[in-house]
PDB file of C-alpha atoms in Angstrom:
ATOM      1  CA  MET A   1     -20.882   1.949  11.448  1.00  0.00           C
ATOM      2  CA  PRO A   2     -19.155  -0.810  12.524  1.00  0.00           C
ATOM      3  CA  LEU A   3     -18.277  -1.889  15.855  1.00  0.00           C
ATOM      4  CA  SER A   4     -14.443  -1.413  17.333  1.00  0.00           C
ATOM      5  CA  PRO A   5     -13.145  -4.992  17.563  1.00  0.00           C
ATOM      6  CA  GLU A   6     -13.168  -4.868  21.657  1.00  0.00           C
ATOM      7  CA  GLU A   7     -17.009  -4.956  21.336  1.00  0.00           C
ATOM      8  CA  CYS A   8     -17.769  -7.242  18.357  1.00  0.00           C
ATOM      9  CA  THR A   9     -19.941 -10.441  20.265  1.00  0.00           C
ATOM     10  CA  SER A  10     -20.167 -12.246  17.061  1.00  0.00           C
ATOM     11  CA  MET A  11     -18.800 -13.492  13.687  1.00  0.00           C
ATOM     12  CA  GLN A  12     -21.260 -11.049  11.613  1.00  0.00           C
ATOM     13  CA  GLU A  13     -20.210  -8.595  13.520  1.00  0.00           C
ATOM     14  CA  VAL A  14     -16.625  -9.083  13.271  1.00  0.00           C
ATOM     15  CA  ARG A  15     -17.117  -9.916   9.059  1.00  0.00           C
ATOM     16  CA  GLU A  16     -18.967  -6.407   8.839  1.00  0.00           C
ATOM     17  CA  GLY A  17     -15.916  -4.745  10.740  1.00  0.00           C
ATOM     18  CA  VAL A  18     -13.498  -6.373   8.558  1.00  0.00           C
ATOM     19  CA  ASP A  19     -15.477  -5.587   5.074  1.00  0.00           C
ATOM     20  CA  ALA A  20     -15.818  -1.894   6.092  1.00  0.00           C
ATOM     21  CA  LEU A  21     -12.364  -1.709   7.026  1.00  0.00           C
ATOM     22  CA  ASP A  22     -11.246  -3.389   3.597  1.00  0.00           C
ATOM     23  CA  ARG A  23     -13.270  -0.506   1.791  1.00  0.00           C
ATOM     24  CA  GLU A  24     -11.461   0.961   3.490  1.00  0.00           C
ATOM     25  CA  LEU A  25      -7.492   0.148   3.223  1.00  0.00           C
ATOM     26  CA  VAL A  26      -8.764   0.054  -0.758  1.00  0.00           C
ATOM     27  CA  ALA A  27      -9.544   3.373  -0.929  1.00  0.00           C
ATOM     28  CA  LEU A  28      -5.676   4.329   1.042  1.00  0.00           C
ATOM     29  CA  LEU A  29      -3.786   2.243  -1.662  1.00  0.00           C
ATOM     30  CA  ALA A  30      -6.049   3.976  -4.535  1.00  0.00           C
ATOM     31  CA  LYS A  31      -4.452   6.901  -2.825  1.00  0.00           C
ATOM     32  CA  ARG A  32      -0.948   5.142  -2.567  1.00  0.00           C
ATOM     33  CA  PHE A  33      -1.027   4.315  -6.655  1.00  0.00           C
ATOM     34  CA  GLY A  34      -2.119   8.142  -7.098  1.00  0.00           C
ATOM     35  CA  PHE A  35       1.128   9.270  -5.653  1.00  0.00           C
ATOM     36  CA  MET A  36       2.961   5.940  -8.179  1.00  0.00           C
ATOM     37  CA  ARG A  37       0.931   8.072 -10.502  1.00  0.00           C
ATOM     38  CA  ALA A  38       2.409  11.354  -9.604  1.00  0.00           C
ATOM     39  CA  ALA A  39       5.839  10.109  -9.169  1.00  0.00           C
ATOM     40  CA  ALA A  40       5.617   8.883 -12.585  1.00  0.00           C
ATOM     41  CA  ARG A  41       4.447  11.735 -13.962  1.00  0.00           C
ATOM     42  CA  ILE A  42       7.547  14.191 -11.702  1.00  0.00           C
ATOM     43  CA  LYS A  43      10.632  11.612 -12.822  1.00  0.00           C
ATOM     44  CA  PRO A  44      12.531  12.030 -15.740  1.00  0.00           C
ATOM     45  CA  GLU A  45      14.136   9.009 -15.873  1.00  0.00           C
ATOM     46  CA  ARG A  46      12.355   5.712 -16.132  1.00  0.00           C
ATOM     47  CA  GLY A  47      15.557   4.291 -14.401  1.00  0.00           C
ATOM     48  CA  THR A  48      14.492   6.295 -11.559  1.00  0.00           C
ATOM     49  CA  VAL A  49      11.310   4.034 -11.101  1.00  0.00           C
ATOM     50  CA  ARG A  50      13.085   1.606  -8.968  1.00  0.00           C
ATOM     51  CA  ASP A  51      14.907   2.223  -6.543  1.00  0.00           C
ATOM     52  CA  GLU A  52      16.316   0.015  -4.019  1.00  0.00           C
ATOM     53  CA  ALA A  53      17.631   2.178  -1.108  1.00  0.00           C
ATOM     54  CA  ARG A  54      13.697   3.964  -1.197  1.00  0.00           C
ATOM     55  CA  LYS A  55      12.307   0.355  -0.941  1.00  0.00           C
ATOM     56  CA  ALA A  56      14.366  -1.477   1.776  1.00  0.00           C
ATOM     57  CA  ALA A  57      13.605   2.174   3.577  1.00  0.00           C
ATOM     58  CA  VAL A  58       9.595   2.241   3.182  1.00  0.00           C
ATOM     59  CA  ILE A  59       9.434  -1.989   3.782  1.00  0.00           C
ATOM     60  CA  ALA A  60      11.662  -1.055   7.351  1.00  0.00           C
ATOM     61  CA  ALA A  61       9.521   2.233   7.892  1.00  0.00           C
ATOM     62  CA  ALA A  62       6.521  -0.072   7.741  1.00  0.00           C
ATOM     63  CA  VAL A  63       8.017  -2.739   9.891  1.00  0.00           C
ATOM     64  CA  ALA A  64       8.248  -0.249  12.580  1.00  0.00           C
ATOM     65  CA  GLU A  65       5.039   1.396  13.166  1.00  0.00           C
ATOM     66  CA  ALA A  66       3.649  -2.554  12.739  1.00  0.00           C
ATOM     67  CA  GLU A  67       5.885  -3.390  16.012  1.00  0.00           C
ATOM     68  CA  THR A  68       4.640  -0.529  17.785  1.00  0.00           C
ATOM     69  CA  GLN A  69       1.391  -0.955  16.925  1.00  0.00           C
ATOM     70  CA  GLY A  70       1.917  -4.894  18.297  1.00  0.00           C
ATOM     71  CA  ILE A  71       1.311  -6.699  15.504  1.00  0.00           C
ATOM     72  CA  PRO A  72       3.915  -9.031  13.527  1.00  0.00           C
ATOM     73  CA  GLY A  73       6.294  -7.174  11.279  1.00  0.00           C
ATOM     74  CA  PRO A  74       7.549 -10.243   9.239  1.00  0.00           C
ATOM     75  CA  VAL A  75       4.434 -10.737   8.032  1.00  0.00           C
ATOM     76  CA  VAL A  76       4.250  -7.013   7.771  1.00  0.00           C
ATOM     77  CA  ALA A  77       7.264  -6.865   5.470  1.00  0.00           C
ATOM     78  CA  ASP A  78       5.993  -9.887   3.135  1.00  0.00           C
ATOM     79  CA  MET A  79       2.804  -7.647   2.814  1.00  0.00           C
ATOM     80  CA  TRP A  80       4.934  -4.902   2.203  1.00  0.00           C
ATOM     81  CA  GLU A  81       7.416  -6.591   0.078  1.00  0.00           C
ATOM     82  CA  ARG A  82       4.304  -7.077  -2.775  1.00  0.00           C
ATOM     83  CA  LEU A  83       3.722  -3.646  -2.307  1.00  0.00           C
ATOM     84  CA  VAL A  84       6.361  -1.634  -2.956  1.00  0.00           C
ATOM     85  CA  GLU A  85       6.757  -4.504  -6.118  1.00  0.00           C
ATOM     86  CA  GLY A  86       3.494  -3.862  -7.083  1.00  0.00           C
ATOM     87  CA  SER A  87       3.934   0.371  -7.055  1.00  0.00           C
ATOM     88  CA  ILE A  88       6.978  -0.175  -9.114  1.00  0.00           C
ATOM     89  CA  ALA A  89       5.724  -2.175 -11.612  1.00  0.00           C
ATOM     90  CA  TYR A  90       2.430   0.346 -11.808  1.00  0.00           C
ATOM     91  CA  GLU A  91       4.723   3.154 -11.998  1.00  0.00           C
ATOM     92  CA  LEU A  92       6.206   1.540 -14.533  1.00  0.00           C
ATOM     93  CA  VAL A  93       3.728   1.186 -16.539  1.00  0.00           C
ATOM     94  CA  GLU A  94       2.516   4.417 -16.054  1.00  0.00           C
ATOM     95  CA  TRP A  95       5.627   6.031 -17.211  1.00  0.00           C
ATOM     96  CA  ASP A  96       5.290   4.718 -20.128  1.00  0.00           C
ATOM     97  CA  GLN A  97       1.872   5.756 -20.824  1.00  0.00           C
ATOM     98  CA  LEU A  98       3.044   9.397 -20.499  1.00  0.00           C
ATOM     99  CA  ARG A  99       6.215   9.520 -22.904  1.00  0.00           C
ATOM    100  CA  ALA A 100       4.206   7.027 -25.573  1.00  0.00           C
TER     101      ALA A 100
END
């Protein structure tokens, strides 16, 4: 089990912690993309995949949570912009494949 950031005293420990956390993040992303597959299955019309109001709300919520956690909101906003756009693209492909 990796150390917490506060416990690290070497770059090797930092790297081990980052690598372990990256594996967890990818696992969480896989679960998030599972929800995108579910959305593609549930949405009756392709045009409903892109929802700009929902996109803005998701990004705003992530920024607010980032700021609560003490990390830079603008960095999280940029990351979530890419995440949400990637999710939309993925959902469109899934939507099309389900109805091919």
